[in-house]
DNA sequence: ACCTGCGGGACTACCCGTTGCT
DNA sequence: AGCAACGGGTAGTCCCGCAGGT
């Protein structure tokens, strides 16, 4: 249920995703939804965002820690994103972005769930960079750049239906990391 | 009319913005909308995206070409974005992003309008970098990084209601540009 | 539209009457309803109550002023009520009572509409009694008794599906009026 | 449980009172309701009506038989009603009326429960009047008038949020009774 | 020709009263 | 006795045409 909701919200945003779509796709009856999510669509979306964030966190962690060094770790992350996006026909970009932008301004719980998701990814990157020798401060700043550039590149790639922005960004991020390493 | 529509779409996305809101905010009667925009809401949104793109293009151009050098040009652009976002209480981020993500997948005209908007900004940056001595190829690639990082930072700042991501990214982009200059 | 709504509300009360029923019975599409009654079901009910009150006021006035004297006027009114109720199979009692009791406590506009309806009937009776020689004060008090007894009798008759309470009350009201006449 | 249900139904009618409200107010779990009341909401309402009728019957009996004579007995009854209604902020009128009108036409068990409730009150009044010397026939007829006028006055008072109709009616009923006494 | 009041349903999120399975 | 599930139903709003008027 939450899984399918997460996919729908990621692809269409909050308001474009109707309850009907959520329940048919999720295979649940209408009334059960409000039993498990008394807060309705809003709560469902917030929990879906949390789930999405955790899942992607796991995927990124695997990609990072399977890599030989920090530079190829960044490469692996970008490669993963490219694969996810092209495999889905450019429907799946960042699983939080669409909801962040079309519901984050109206619903505080949703905004917080999204914000926490981004923060979790940023912490992951920061810890990874620290484990490769960067100071806490430089790691945090670099992690923000990495995350922002990846998010933006996903947005551009979605708009263009073309992974080129992700690839162009990958090159720059690789060298940015390389330069910061001790 | 278009102006107010652009603001509404930017802040809420496509599906969260109702016709009622558009006409009350825009001060136009209901039926007239379909005289001026026979394509309905979709056409209105596409044209609003185009308008937003052009307006921001002008603002960025001014900021860039008023700066003494390329590094401070990038600084000026980021500063402008920070100002826009904080001044609007973190409601206005990128004027295209929300619509790109919640309507771009369903409406081809809207996706194209957004895509063209991003492309126009990228061309602006590319030309600016070329005018500061970069080769066409390196300028294009760097422009993509700049645009992606700015878009992503706007997204993160919106989610967090905090301009910190924009500031963190600004530092890295400044040095990225500095390194590429001849 | 309002006529059919008035009938439905009278027979079933406010909450038991769904919008679906109102629009199918009234022959209007759903969207049109909210054009003419922006306040939705609540406004529709309030206006229906007003209409019902005016219509019944007209019916009662005719019955009263067609009668030879005050006593037979009261008789005519009760007779009219009996006829209305038996003709409808005890579905139509007082057109305001059901809504007064199941929405009047939750919706101030509806309560006011109902209250004004009762007041209009009371004024009608008061003026009629004054025109037959009662002082203003005694007329008002007697009108209240007449109205209350009629309302109560309609309620009892509805519950019992039997006009006997109306007939029993009629006798007492007739003599109550006879005694007060100069 | 039944007590709280009775209060809710009296104040809001049958359809305006949701199961959720009944179980939260009544402090019972959702599923248990259908153990104790296999007939569901309908049975619950019918039994609540019966309970309300019996309780009010008791209250009225006490008021009547504590009075010195028939006239002051009627006075005591009206006084009790006024007190109940004003004490509850005009939310509690007749405990059966709202349900009678918004469910009596659709549910035969409920209609019968209400009808029996009214009949029990009428019997009480009849017996009281007989015990003060009236013939059975005149007592029955007068009891109907008393009950109808009280019900109607409660309705008017509820609509107006003003006990004036009850007071006006009290005067007339007092003299009606006085005249009938031997 | 330009505009708009009104009408038309499909669809929204939400909640209802009810019932199997535990 | 009771939790979890069930869909049909709620009021309300959506985006969109179509005649009529200026």
XYZ file of C-alpha atoms (C1' of nucleotides) in Angstrom:
772
model
C 0.000 0.000 0.000
C 2.555 2.549 1.156
C 4.913 1.337 -1.548
C 2.484 1.888 -4.358
C 1.424 5.203 -2.854
C 5.046 6.269 -2.715
C 5.453 5.502 -6.406
C 2.322 7.373 -7.376
C 3.173 10.415 -5.305
C 6.705 10.459 -6.647
C 5.539 10.415 -10.240
C 2.586 12.780 -10.024
C 2.866 14.843 -6.907
C 0.359 15.073 -4.122
C -2.659 16.780 -5.649
C -2.498 14.963 -8.957
C -2.751 11.642 -7.177
C -6.316 10.788 -6.315
C -7.515 8.524 -3.577
C -9.118 6.295 -6.170
C -5.797 5.768 -7.871
C -4.123 5.062 -4.571
C -6.610 2.419 -3.529
C -6.949 0.669 -6.869
C -3.214 0.603 -7.359
C -2.639 -0.331 -3.757
C -5.285 -3.020 -3.784
C -6.939 -1.815 -0.608
C -10.591 -0.964 -0.052
C -11.584 2.591 0.539
C -12.591 2.378 4.157
C -9.533 0.488 5.294
C -7.382 3.396 4.298
C -8.965 5.620 6.888
C -8.597 2.938 9.488
C -4.866 2.636 9.020
C -4.316 6.291 8.186
C -6.818 8.275 10.217
C -5.160 11.435 8.998
C -6.307 10.610 5.489
C -4.386 11.379 2.379
C -2.107 13.767 4.187
C -0.894 11.154 6.646
C -0.579 8.587 3.896
C 1.579 10.948 1.891
C 3.765 11.830 4.852
C 4.379 8.165 5.646
C 4.964 7.354 2.002
C 7.587 10.081 1.852
C 9.278 8.652 4.906
C 9.283 5.206 3.389
C 10.657 6.453 0.097
C 13.393 8.313 1.882
C 14.442 5.253 3.833
C 14.407 3.028 0.811
C 16.510 5.351 -1.275
C 18.807 5.815 1.681
C 19.398 2.093 1.710
C 20.032 1.956 -2.004
C 22.489 4.835 -1.864
C 24.283 3.387 1.148
C 24.850 0.122 -0.671
C 26.094 1.886 -3.749
C 28.455 4.042 -1.715
C 29.969 1.432 0.537
C 30.404 -1.081 -2.266
C 32.681 1.347 -4.070
C 36.451 1.214 -3.778
C 37.009 4.885 -3.051
C 35.063 8.103 -2.530
C 35.222 9.211 -6.152
C 33.852 5.965 -7.486
C 31.323 6.024 -4.657
C 29.911 9.283 -5.978
C 29.998 7.770 -9.429
C 28.034 4.774 -8.236
C 25.375 6.988 -6.710
C 24.917 9.004 -9.862
C 24.881 5.820 -11.894
C 22.146 4.431 -9.699
C 20.037 7.538 -10.155
C 20.510 7.437 -13.911
C 19.473 3.838 -13.993
C 16.379 4.402 -11.865
C 15.256 7.267 -13.987
C 15.855 5.767 -17.413
C 14.416 2.415 -16.355
C 11.164 4.135 -15.366
C 10.918 6.150 -18.573
C 11.775 9.357 -16.697
C 8.769 9.078 -14.485
C 10.697 8.455 -11.295
C 13.049 11.213 -10.317
C 13.531 12.142 -6.705
C 10.710 10.440 -4.804
C 10.184 13.470 -2.572
C 10.562 16.400 -4.904
C 7.120 16.480 -6.489
C 5.328 16.226 -3.158
C 7.675 18.725 -1.528
C 6.772 21.303 -4.123
C 3.038 20.825 -4.441
C 2.071 19.961 -0.895
C 4.979 21.112 1.241
C 3.718 24.670 1.236
C 0.220 23.693 2.362
C 0.834 20.827 4.747
C 3.318 21.080 7.529
C 3.452 17.328 8.305
C 4.263 16.556 4.696
C 6.866 19.282 4.532
C 8.528 17.926 7.637
C 8.524 14.372 6.315
C 10.181 15.547 3.106
C 12.645 17.739 4.913
C 13.639 14.865 7.161
C 14.083 12.665 4.101
C 16.503 15.098 2.508
C 18.302 15.450 5.800
C 18.736 11.687 6.075
C 20.368 11.550 2.671
C 22.590 14.443 3.549
C 23.680 12.740 6.768
C 24.477 9.594 4.821
C 26.706 11.516 2.427
C 28.305 13.484 5.220
C 29.202 10.374 7.204
C 30.538 8.748 4.089
C 32.778 11.700 3.332
C 33.946 11.896 6.937
C 34.849 8.212 6.746
C 37.090 9.115 3.831
C 39.005 11.693 5.721
C 37.135 14.956 5.386
C 36.488 17.155 8.378
C 32.936 17.286 9.603
C 32.524 20.826 8.374
C 33.818 20.295 4.850
C 31.927 17.021 4.567
C 28.641 18.670 5.427
C 29.102 21.424 2.934
C 30.174 19.057 0.198
C 27.286 16.723 0.950
C 24.891 19.600 0.472
C 26.424 20.344 -2.902
C 26.229 16.709 -3.925
C 22.624 16.362 -2.877
C 21.548 19.650 -4.422
C 23.278 18.939 -7.710
C 21.773 15.478 -7.871
C 18.287 16.750 -7.099
C 18.570 19.511 -9.664
C 19.978 17.171 -12.280
C 17.094 14.774 -11.713
C 14.666 17.629 -12.205
C 16.343 18.719 -15.425
C 16.543 15.168 -16.684
C 12.863 14.670 -15.959
C 11.944 17.830 -17.819
C 14.150 16.941 -20.760
C 13.482 13.207 -20.749
C 17.197 12.823 -21.170
C 19.812 11.698 -18.643
C 22.431 14.112 -20.021
C 22.180 16.559 -17.094
C 22.887 13.740 -14.658
C 25.937 12.711 -16.629
C 27.250 16.235 -16.955
C 26.815 16.796 -13.245
C 28.459 13.482 -12.429
C 31.716 14.615 -13.933
C 31.857 17.819 -11.968
C 30.881 16.170 -8.696
C 33.554 13.528 -9.147
C 36.272 16.103 -9.451
C 34.793 18.193 -6.643
C 35.099 15.214 -4.337
C 38.539 14.327 -5.631
C 39.814 17.777 -4.837
C 38.541 17.740 -1.277
C 40.060 14.402 -0.368
C 43.169 14.549 1.779
C -3.652 37.250 -15.491
C -0.679 35.225 -16.678
C 1.467 36.844 -14.029
C -0.783 35.844 -11.205
C -1.238 32.391 -12.699
C 2.531 32.013 -12.878
C 2.840 32.864 -9.211
C 0.123 30.455 -8.191
C 1.483 27.598 -10.269
C 4.994 28.201 -8.988
C 3.911 28.031 -5.389
C 1.422 25.176 -5.554
C 2.031 23.188 -8.686
C -0.455 22.491 -11.438
C -3.060 20.275 -9.858
C -3.180 22.077 -6.568
C -4.081 25.296 -8.331
C -7.764 25.471 -9.132
C -9.460 27.483 -11.816
C -11.363 29.340 -9.144
C -8.163 30.500 -7.553
C -6.745 31.513 -10.902
C -9.709 33.637 -11.868
C -10.285 35.269 -8.522
C -6.598 36.068 -8.111
C -6.312 37.078 -11.739
C -9.434 39.193 -11.685
C -10.902 37.702 -14.848
C -14.354 36.201 -15.319
C -14.679 32.490 -15.634
C -15.874 32.178 -19.201
C -13.362 34.634 -20.596
C -10.560 32.294 -19.706
C -11.633 29.912 -22.431
C -11.827 32.731 -24.933
C -8.240 33.754 -24.368
C -6.939 30.267 -23.647
C -8.966 27.819 -25.711
C -6.694 25.071 -24.511
C -7.991 25.626 -20.999
C -5.943 25.259 -17.889
C -3.237 23.357 -19.696
C -2.550 26.132 -22.168
C -2.687 28.718 -19.422
C -0.099 26.809 -17.456
C 2.182 26.341 -20.440
C 2.108 30.046 -21.237
C 2.590 30.938 -17.597
C 5.684 28.723 -17.490
C 7.035 30.439 -20.581
C 6.439 33.844 -19.047
C 8.072 32.846 -15.770
C 11.093 31.503 -17.602
C 11.548 34.708 -19.559
C 11.155 36.896 -16.508
C 13.678 34.969 -14.471
C 15.994 34.905 -17.473
C 15.924 38.685 -17.509
C 16.579 38.951 -13.796
C 19.512 36.541 -13.982
C 20.961 38.283 -17.000
C 20.957 41.593 -15.196
C 22.569 40.061 -12.146
C 25.253 38.354 -14.217
C 26.253 41.199 -16.466
C 26.261 43.747 -13.673
C 28.981 41.734 -11.912
C 32.664 42.555 -12.283
C 33.831 39.032 -13.028
C 32.486 35.523 -13.520
C 32.903 34.462 -9.913
C 31.007 37.407 -8.562
C 28.469 36.885 -11.332
C 27.688 33.455 -9.975
C 27.565 34.971 -6.522
C 25.095 37.586 -7.693
C 22.834 34.925 -9.170
C 22.773 32.893 -6.002
C 22.236 36.029 -3.967
C 19.250 36.904 -6.122
C 17.731 33.469 -5.620
C 18.232 33.656 -1.877
C 16.583 37.014 -1.779
C 13.592 35.907 -3.854
C 13.034 32.887 -1.714
C 13.424 34.465 1.692
C 11.372 37.492 0.659
C 8.467 35.232 -0.256
C 8.685 33.223 2.935
C 10.033 30.192 1.065
C 6.952 29.952 -1.101
C 8.695 30.925 -4.331
C 11.478 28.630 -5.385
C 12.056 27.780 -9.006
C 8.949 28.945 -10.879
C 8.941 25.876 -13.101
C 9.885 23.051 -10.789
C 6.533 22.359 -9.166
C 4.667 22.266 -12.458
C 7.418 20.239 -14.118
C 7.038 17.556 -11.522
C 3.283 17.357 -11.147
C 2.112 18.007 -14.674
C 5.161 17.396 -16.838
C 4.586 13.687 -16.857
C 0.954 13.998 -17.936
C 0.956 16.928 -20.321
C 3.427 17.139 -23.135
C 2.847 20.861 -23.893
C 3.565 21.748 -20.312
C 6.632 19.541 -20.180
C 7.973 21.189 -23.291
C 7.354 24.667 -21.979
C 9.230 23.817 -18.796
C 12.024 22.101 -20.635
C 12.451 25.093 -22.886
C 12.552 27.341 -19.849
C 15.379 25.389 -18.270
C 17.169 25.345 -21.608
C 16.912 29.116 -21.885
C 18.524 29.554 -18.499
C 21.237 27.112 -19.398
C 21.952 28.971 -22.638
C 22.197 32.207 -20.702
C 24.763 30.705 -18.357
C 26.656 29.038 -21.179
C 26.937 32.252 -23.161
C 28.029 34.087 -20.068
C 30.775 31.590 -19.349
C 31.887 31.588 -22.965
C 32.124 35.371 -22.807
C 34.525 34.879 -19.921
C 36.835 32.659 -21.886
C 35.585 29.119 -21.492
C 35.282 26.840 -24.451
C 31.761 26.098 -25.631
C 32.003 22.534 -24.405
C 33.278 23.284 -20.914
C 30.869 26.183 -20.607
C 27.881 23.974 -21.405
C 28.895 21.365 -18.914
C 29.580 23.897 -16.175
C 26.317 25.684 -16.901
C 24.473 22.409 -16.379
C 26.175 21.966 -13.028
C 25.368 25.513 -12.005
C 21.738 25.225 -13.001
C 21.288 21.795 -11.436
C 22.920 22.815 -8.181
C 20.818 25.959 -7.991
C 17.595 24.085 -8.686
C 18.420 21.437 -6.144
C 19.440 23.984 -3.558
C 16.154 25.832 -4.077
C 14.296 22.585 -3.537
C 16.199 21.814 -0.347
C 15.774 25.347 0.903
C 12.048 25.167 0.241
C 11.753 21.898 2.120
C 13.806 23.172 5.010
C 12.470 26.732 5.013
C 16.064 27.777 5.409
C 18.398 29.351 2.844
C 21.426 27.451 4.165
C 21.580 25.000 1.246
C 21.739 27.877 -1.200
C 24.598 29.439 0.741
C 26.507 26.186 1.021
C 26.114 25.556 -2.688
C 27.139 29.103 -3.532
C 30.586 28.574 -2.078
C 31.247 25.436 -4.061
C 29.920 26.883 -7.305
C 32.104 29.948 -6.895
C 35.240 27.881 -6.669
C 34.091 25.551 -9.444
C 33.804 28.532 -11.746
C 37.081 30.011 -10.550
C 38.925 26.834 -11.344
C 37.562 26.656 -14.858
C 38.466 30.215 -15.784
C 41.494 30.558 -18.006
C -35.806 22.785 -7.337
C -36.554 24.567 -4.093
C -40.049 23.070 -4.116
C -38.831 19.528 -4.357
C -36.106 20.220 -1.814
C -38.710 21.608 0.551
C -40.740 18.433 0.220
C -37.786 16.185 0.813
C -36.533 18.132 3.812
C -40.013 18.225 5.295
C -40.415 14.474 5.030
C -36.958 13.345 6.054
C -35.207 16.142 7.856
C -31.922 17.709 6.925
C -29.333 15.001 7.423
C -31.428 12.187 6.040
C -31.790 14.047 2.781
C -28.752 13.581 0.565
C -27.588 15.850 -2.196
C -28.065 13.004 -4.624
C -31.707 12.792 -3.756
C -32.104 16.542 -3.982
C -30.614 16.787 -7.434
C -32.286 13.759 -8.945
C -35.659 14.756 -7.542
C -35.074 18.377 -8.423
C -33.836 17.605 -11.911
C -30.745 19.775 -11.618
C -27.126 18.773 -12.090
C -24.802 18.837 -9.170
C -22.661 21.754 -10.273
C -25.588 24.052 -10.953
C -26.712 23.694 -7.393
C -23.544 25.287 -6.138
C -23.917 28.118 -8.612
C -27.335 29.091 -7.331
C -26.669 28.118 -3.733
C -23.015 28.846 -3.039
C -23.638 28.039 0.578
C -24.375 24.463 -0.419
C -26.905 22.243 1.240
C -27.196 24.548 4.211
C -28.273 27.519 2.134
C -30.578 25.358 0.064
C -32.262 24.108 3.203
C -32.615 27.591 4.657
C -34.235 28.889 1.490
C -36.441 25.840 1.207
C -37.645 26.429 4.736
C -38.444 30.013 3.867
C -40.363 28.930 0.790
C -42.287 26.295 2.689
C -43.212 28.799 5.347
C -44.512 31.276 2.796
C -46.503 28.671 0.944
C -48.153 27.339 4.036
C -48.781 30.898 5.161
C -50.696 31.476 1.952
C -52.697 28.312 2.331
C -53.603 29.105 5.906
C -54.547 32.682 5.069
C -56.936 31.520 2.394
C -58.483 28.985 4.713
C -58.873 31.562 7.471
C -60.299 34.434 5.510
C -62.694 32.231 3.540
C -64.364 31.228 6.791
C -67.492 32.946 8.105
C -66.266 33.497 11.639
C -63.202 32.932 13.808
C -64.289 29.569 15.143
C -64.893 28.119 11.720
C -61.637 29.748 10.614
C -59.738 27.697 13.139
C -61.708 24.683 12.039
C -60.741 25.319 8.438
C -57.078 25.521 9.342
C -57.125 22.248 11.218
C -59.104 20.672 8.410
C -56.495 21.783 5.934
C -53.713 20.284 8.016
C -55.585 17.005 8.364
C -56.139 16.872 4.652
C -52.514 17.616 3.829
C -51.284 14.965 6.177
C -53.680 12.194 5.291
C -53.337 12.906 1.567
C -49.569 12.431 1.814
C -49.850 9.223 3.803
C -48.588 10.963 6.956
C -45.309 11.884 5.331
C -45.963 15.633 5.329
C -46.487 17.157 8.692
C -45.124 20.574 9.510
C -42.684 21.433 6.710
C -40.219 22.997 9.122
C -40.320 20.730 12.135
C -37.992 17.967 10.973
C -35.306 20.383 9.839
C -35.711 22.537 12.926
C -34.969 19.574 15.122
C -32.132 17.898 13.249
C -30.283 20.891 11.849
C -31.458 23.841 13.888
C -29.056 23.047 16.677
C -26.044 22.856 14.345
C -26.737 25.552 11.783
C -27.663 29.036 12.809
C -28.928 30.129 9.350
C -31.291 27.186 9.210
C -32.502 27.765 12.735
C -33.222 31.394 11.903
C -35.100 30.495 8.736
C -37.268 28.061 10.671
C -37.798 30.467 13.521
C -38.891 33.165 11.114
C -41.260 30.717 9.454
C -42.966 29.924 12.729
C -43.091 33.614 13.528
C -44.792 34.369 10.227
C -47.519 31.856 10.961
C -47.950 33.237 14.415
C -48.285 36.764 13.038
C -50.890 35.556 10.586
C -52.943 34.030 13.368
C -52.485 37.037 15.609
C -53.682 39.474 12.957
C -56.622 37.264 12.198
C -57.660 37.135 15.816
C -57.196 40.887 16.216
C -59.414 41.406 13.192
C -62.067 39.475 15.067
C -61.994 41.739 18.051
C -59.288 40.365 20.356
C -56.798 42.693 21.944
C -53.276 42.475 20.604
C -52.041 40.856 23.772
C -54.683 38.153 24.025
C -54.448 37.495 20.310
C -50.713 36.881 20.501
C -51.012 34.512 23.383
C -53.868 32.596 21.812
C -52.019 32.431 18.482
C -49.098 30.820 20.256
C -51.379 28.215 21.756
C -53.005 27.523 18.402
C -49.693 27.156 16.617
C -48.140 25.033 19.334
C -51.114 22.739 19.569
C -51.240 22.326 15.809
C -47.529 21.587 15.594
C -47.701 19.105 18.410
C -50.769 17.442 16.991
C -49.062 17.100 13.618
C -46.122 15.455 15.347
C -48.345 13.040 17.228
C -50.357 12.277 14.123
C -47.175 11.590 12.200
C -45.908 9.249 14.865
C -49.227 7.452 15.115
C -50.118 7.573 11.432
C -53.526 8.611 12.537
C -55.188 12.044 12.332
C -56.995 11.531 15.644
C -54.719 13.904 17.602
C -55.469 16.664 15.131
C -59.176 16.099 15.486
C -59.027 15.980 19.248
C -57.044 19.171 19.350
C -59.376 20.847 16.887
C -62.281 20.598 19.290
C -60.385 22.167 22.151
C -58.972 24.959 20.031
C -62.389 25.779 18.662
C -63.796 26.315 22.111
C -60.681 28.140 23.273
C -61.186 30.647 20.481
C -64.931 30.861 21.066
C -64.367 31.760 24.703
C -61.934 34.538 23.913
C -64.172 36.254 21.376
C -65.890 39.421 22.597
C -24.501 3.693 26.532
C -28.245 3.907 25.925
C -28.382 7.018 28.050
C -25.775 8.850 26.086
C -27.299 7.634 22.830
C -30.661 8.936 23.947
C -29.188 12.347 24.596
C -27.438 12.466 21.259
C -30.470 11.329 19.296
C -32.686 13.805 21.113
C -30.442 16.714 20.307
C -29.513 15.870 16.718
C -31.986 13.399 15.350
C -31.251 9.979 13.957
C -29.283 10.648 10.802
C -27.213 13.483 12.179
C -25.909 11.217 14.924
C -23.044 9.052 13.736
C -21.933 5.741 15.102
C -18.571 7.260 15.908
C -20.182 9.850 18.103
C -22.301 7.218 19.789
C -19.390 4.965 20.628
C -16.970 7.663 21.719
C -19.608 9.385 23.846
C -20.881 6.039 25.104
C -17.438 4.674 25.846
C -17.968 1.348 24.094
C -15.812 -0.249 21.417
C -17.123 -0.291 17.886
C -17.621 -3.996 17.387
C -19.308 -4.574 20.746
C -22.209 -2.428 19.694
C -23.326 -5.128 17.291
C -23.062 -7.704 20.024
C -25.460 -5.872 22.292
C -27.615 -4.427 19.526
C -27.674 -6.914 16.667
C -30.127 -4.683 14.847
C -27.484 -1.986 14.614
C -28.130 1.703 14.839
C -31.823 1.235 14.238
C -32.291 -1.004 17.249
C -30.116 1.229 19.369
C -32.254 4.221 18.475
C -35.491 2.381 19.129
C -34.316 1.282 22.566
C -32.981 4.727 23.316
C -36.370 6.192 22.466
C -38.033 3.735 24.768
C -35.648 4.609 27.571
C -36.130 8.329 27.058
C -39.875 7.915 27.102
C -39.792 5.975 30.354
C -37.451 8.432 32.013
C -39.524 11.441 31.059
C -42.652 9.548 32.114
C -41.136 9.158 35.547
C -40.190 12.793 35.785
C -43.644 13.941 34.720
C -45.380 11.544 37.101
C -43.406 12.909 40.003
C -44.177 16.474 39.013
C -47.865 15.741 38.621
C -48.475 13.790 41.783
C -46.439 16.151 43.931
C -48.843 18.961 43.023
C -51.768 19.948 45.211
C -54.383 20.050 42.476
C -54.746 19.396 38.757
C -54.114 22.965 37.691
C -50.887 23.234 39.595
C -50.000 19.762 38.318
C -50.136 21.023 34.774
C -48.147 24.008 35.878
C -45.505 21.772 37.391
C -45.167 19.787 34.186
C -44.689 22.864 32.060
C -42.267 24.246 34.598
C -40.250 21.052 34.397
C -40.096 21.246 30.633
C -39.006 24.861 30.727
C -36.287 24.021 33.184
C -35.004 21.080 31.156
C -34.871 23.109 28.023
C -33.291 26.251 29.390
C -30.800 24.258 31.454
C -29.568 22.523 28.310
C -29.279 25.727 26.312
C -32.309 24.794 24.203
C -30.661 21.628 22.948
C -33.002 19.233 24.725
C -36.608 19.547 23.765
C -38.805 16.500 23.457
C -36.464 13.485 23.467
C -38.481 11.719 20.774
C -39.472 14.471 18.390
C -36.277 14.741 16.351
C -36.028 11.005 15.780
C -39.725 10.716 15.084
C -39.462 13.201 12.293
C -36.216 12.166 10.632
C -36.362 8.401 11.008
C -39.972 7.619 11.782
C -40.943 7.729 8.156
C -38.200 5.300 7.105
C -38.004 2.854 9.983
C -41.079 1.181 11.312
C -39.483 -0.057 14.582
C -38.347 3.436 15.412
C -41.704 4.923 14.551
C -43.418 2.407 16.814
C -41.041 3.084 19.673
C -41.727 6.796 19.398
C -45.427 6.310 19.021
C -45.526 4.135 22.096
C -43.557 6.761 23.983
C -46.071 9.464 23.159
C -48.879 7.080 24.048
C -47.333 6.382 27.439
C -47.226 10.078 28.230
C -50.788 10.471 27.091
C -51.892 7.599 29.293
C -50.150 9.171 32.228
C -51.998 12.446 31.699
C -55.296 10.713 31.097
C -55.059 8.708 34.290
C -54.098 11.809 36.193
C -57.094 13.725 34.896
C -59.402 10.825 35.582
C -58.096 10.711 39.126
C -59.210 14.338 39.406
C -62.734 13.621 38.406
C -62.862 13.799 34.631
C -64.649 11.152 32.646
C -62.434 8.817 30.673
C -63.510 10.360 27.386
C -62.935 13.986 28.337
C -59.693 13.086 30.044
C -58.332 11.434 26.929
C -59.215 14.330 24.745
C -57.788 16.873 27.135
C -54.622 14.824 27.566
C -54.125 14.902 23.827
C -54.450 18.660 23.835
C -52.020 18.976 26.710
C -49.460 16.716 25.097
C -49.773 18.292 21.670
C -49.517 21.809 23.014
C -46.469 20.903 25.092
C -44.754 19.213 22.168
C -45.499 22.117 19.868
C -44.369 24.642 22.434
C -41.105 22.763 22.914
C -40.559 22.853 19.161
C -41.243 26.571 18.982
C -39.051 27.240 21.978
C -36.236 25.239 20.428
C -36.511 27.166 17.165
C -36.635 30.499 18.926
C -34.184 29.674 21.708
C -36.662 31.292 24.013
C -38.990 29.662 26.552
C -41.752 32.217 25.868
C -43.942 29.799 23.861
C -43.901 27.349 26.737
C -44.971 30.067 29.139
C -47.714 31.335 26.867
C -49.033 27.839 26.400
C -48.868 27.122 30.116
C -51.432 29.812 30.848
C -53.923 28.530 28.348
C -53.513 24.909 29.403
C -54.019 25.827 33.006
C -57.365 27.417 32.288
C -58.349 24.626 29.929
C -57.857 22.155 32.726
C -59.577 24.384 35.257
C -62.662 24.610 33.092
C -62.922 20.871 32.672
C -62.704 20.064 36.361
C -65.934 19.122 38.012
C -16.824 39.930 -32.370
C -16.153 39.726 -27.481
C -17.615 38.326 -23.285
C -20.148 36.044 -19.372
C -23.836 33.902 -16.580
C -25.422 29.561 -16.046
C -25.485 24.730 -16.527
C -23.266 19.979 -16.594
C -21.476 15.948 -14.612
C -17.315 13.471 -13.238
C -14.456 13.285 -9.513
C -12.497 14.830 -4.871
C -11.385 13.547 -0.011
C -13.790 11.824 3.556
C -16.806 8.892 6.615
C -20.727 6.014 7.073
C -22.971 1.762 9.158
C -21.814 -2.960 8.793
C -19.536 -7.448 9.207
C -15.924 -11.436 9.179
C -12.084 -13.289 11.324
C -9.400 -13.490 15.820
C -16.253 -9.416 22.912
C -13.481 -6.891 19.538
C -10.002 -5.451 15.875
C -9.467 -4.799 11.091
C -11.539 -4.554 6.764
C -15.258 -3.102 3.533
C -17.245 -0.489 -0.137
C -21.091 2.405 -0.925
C -22.324 6.915 0.408
C -21.434 12.013 1.994
C -21.025 16.987 0.723
C -18.378 19.571 -2.028
C -15.408 21.302 -6.119
C -13.399 20.306 -10.257
C -12.649 21.908 -15.271
C -15.298 22.720 -18.961
C -19.205 24.207 -22.755
C -23.158 26.443 -24.287
C -26.706 29.746 -25.136
C -27.688 34.809 -24.580
C -26.451 39.591 -24.153
C -23.630 43.800 -24.976
